[in-house]
C-alpha atoms as a PDB file:
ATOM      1  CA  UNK A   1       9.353 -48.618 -12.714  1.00  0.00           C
ATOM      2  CA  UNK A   2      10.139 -45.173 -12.221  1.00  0.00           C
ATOM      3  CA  UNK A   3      12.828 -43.660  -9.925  1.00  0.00           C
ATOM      4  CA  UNK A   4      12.064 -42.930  -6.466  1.00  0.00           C
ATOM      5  CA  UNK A   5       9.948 -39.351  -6.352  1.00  0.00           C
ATOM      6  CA  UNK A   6      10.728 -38.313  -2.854  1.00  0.00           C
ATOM      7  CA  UNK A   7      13.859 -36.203  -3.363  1.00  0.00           C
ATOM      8  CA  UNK A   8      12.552 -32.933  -4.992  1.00  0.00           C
ATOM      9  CA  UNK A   9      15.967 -30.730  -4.599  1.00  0.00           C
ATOM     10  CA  UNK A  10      15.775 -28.059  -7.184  1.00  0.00           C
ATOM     11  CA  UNK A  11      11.924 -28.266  -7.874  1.00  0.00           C
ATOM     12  CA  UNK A  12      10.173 -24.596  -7.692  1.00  0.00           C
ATOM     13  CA  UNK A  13      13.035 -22.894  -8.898  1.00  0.00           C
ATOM     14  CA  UNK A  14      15.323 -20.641  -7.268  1.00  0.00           C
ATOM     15  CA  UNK A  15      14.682 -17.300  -4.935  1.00  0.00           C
ATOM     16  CA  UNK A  16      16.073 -14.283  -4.986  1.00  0.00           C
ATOM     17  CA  UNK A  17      17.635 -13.068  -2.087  1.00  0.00           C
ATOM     18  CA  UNK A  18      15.439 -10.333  -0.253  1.00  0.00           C
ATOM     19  CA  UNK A  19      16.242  -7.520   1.893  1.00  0.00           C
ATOM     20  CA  UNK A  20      15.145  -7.173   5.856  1.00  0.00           C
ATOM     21  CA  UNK A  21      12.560  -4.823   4.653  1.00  0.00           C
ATOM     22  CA  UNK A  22      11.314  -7.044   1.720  1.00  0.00           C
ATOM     23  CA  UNK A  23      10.951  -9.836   3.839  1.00  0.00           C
ATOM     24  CA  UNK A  24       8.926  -8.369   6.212  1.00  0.00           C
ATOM     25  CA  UNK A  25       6.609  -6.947   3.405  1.00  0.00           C
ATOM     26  CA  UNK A  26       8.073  -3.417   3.370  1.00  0.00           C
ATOM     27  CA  UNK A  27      10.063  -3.083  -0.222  1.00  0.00           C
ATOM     28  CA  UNK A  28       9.234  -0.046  -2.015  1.00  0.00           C
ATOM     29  CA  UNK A  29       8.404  -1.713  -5.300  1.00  0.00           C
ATOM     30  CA  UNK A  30       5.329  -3.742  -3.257  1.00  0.00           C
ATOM     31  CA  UNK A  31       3.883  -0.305  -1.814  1.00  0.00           C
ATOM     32  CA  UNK A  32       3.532   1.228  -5.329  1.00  0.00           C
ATOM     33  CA  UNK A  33       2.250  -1.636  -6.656  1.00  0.00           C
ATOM     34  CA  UNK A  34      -0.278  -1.894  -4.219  1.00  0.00           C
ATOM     35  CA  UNK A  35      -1.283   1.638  -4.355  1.00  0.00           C
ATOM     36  CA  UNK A  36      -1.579   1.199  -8.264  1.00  0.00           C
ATOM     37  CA  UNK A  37      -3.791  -2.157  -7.899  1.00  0.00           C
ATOM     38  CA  UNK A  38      -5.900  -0.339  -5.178  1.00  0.00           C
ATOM     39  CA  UNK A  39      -6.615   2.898  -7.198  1.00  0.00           C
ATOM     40  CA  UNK A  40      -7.612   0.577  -9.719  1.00  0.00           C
ATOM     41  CA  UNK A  41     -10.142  -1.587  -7.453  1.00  0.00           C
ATOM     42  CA  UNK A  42     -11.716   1.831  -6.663  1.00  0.00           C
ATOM     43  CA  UNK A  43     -11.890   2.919 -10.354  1.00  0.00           C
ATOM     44  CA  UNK A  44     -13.734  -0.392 -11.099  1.00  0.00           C
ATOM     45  CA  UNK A  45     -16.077  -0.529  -8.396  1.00  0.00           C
ATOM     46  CA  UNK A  46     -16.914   3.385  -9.270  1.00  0.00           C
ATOM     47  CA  UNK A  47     -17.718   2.239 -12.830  1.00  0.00           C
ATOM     48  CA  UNK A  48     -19.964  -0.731 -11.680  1.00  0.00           C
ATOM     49  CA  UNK A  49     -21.846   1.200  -8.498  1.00  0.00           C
ATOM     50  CA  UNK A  50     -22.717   4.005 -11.974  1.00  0.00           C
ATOM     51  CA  UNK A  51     -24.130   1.064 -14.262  1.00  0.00           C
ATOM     52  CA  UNK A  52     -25.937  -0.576 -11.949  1.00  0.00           C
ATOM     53  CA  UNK A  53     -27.705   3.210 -10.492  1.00  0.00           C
ATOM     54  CA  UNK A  54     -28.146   3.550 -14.383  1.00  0.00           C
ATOM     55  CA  UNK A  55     -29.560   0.886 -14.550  1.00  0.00           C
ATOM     56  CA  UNK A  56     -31.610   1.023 -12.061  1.00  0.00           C
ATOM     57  CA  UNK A  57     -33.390   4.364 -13.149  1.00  0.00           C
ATOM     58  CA  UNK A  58     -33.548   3.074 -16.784  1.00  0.00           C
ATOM     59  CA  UNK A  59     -36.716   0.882 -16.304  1.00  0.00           C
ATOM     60  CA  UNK A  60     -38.238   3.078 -14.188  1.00  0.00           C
ATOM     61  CA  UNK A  61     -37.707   5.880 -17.160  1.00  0.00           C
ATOM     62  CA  UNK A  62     -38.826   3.357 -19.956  1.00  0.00           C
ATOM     63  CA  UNK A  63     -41.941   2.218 -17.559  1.00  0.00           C
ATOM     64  CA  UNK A  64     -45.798   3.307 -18.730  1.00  0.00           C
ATOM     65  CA  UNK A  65     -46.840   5.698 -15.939  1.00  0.00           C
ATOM     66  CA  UNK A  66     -50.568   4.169 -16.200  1.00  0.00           C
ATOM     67  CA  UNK A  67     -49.629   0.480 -15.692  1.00  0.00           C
END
C-alpha cells in the first residue's frame, strides 16, 4: 500500500515574494499587460462586429431583386 497522501509540503511549487503593491494588484508589469490584452480584445471584437456587417450585406447584394 502506498504511503499516507495527506502531507502535501512542497506540492505547487514555490512563490515569489511580492511587493505591497503587487499584492494588492497594483505592480506595474500587471497594468501594461492588461492594457496590452485589452487593446487586443477591442481589436478582435472590431474585426468580428466588420465580418459579421459584411456579412450581413453580402446576401442581401447576391439576392435576385424579383424573388
Amino acid at each position: 500500500m502506498a504511503k499516507s497522501r495527506n502531507n502535501l509540503l512542497g506540492v505547487g511549487g514555490q512563490r515569489k515574494k511580492l511587493s505591497a503593491a503587487e499584492r494588492q494588484g497594483a505592480g506595474p508589469a500587471r497594468d501594461k499587460d492588461r492594457k496590452v490584452a485589452e487593446d487586443r480584445k477591442q481589436e478582435l471584437v472590431r474585426k468580428m462586429r466588420e465580418r459579421a456587417a459584411a456579412a450581413e450585406a453580402a446576401p442581401a447584394q447576391d439576392a435576385p431583386a424579383g424573388s
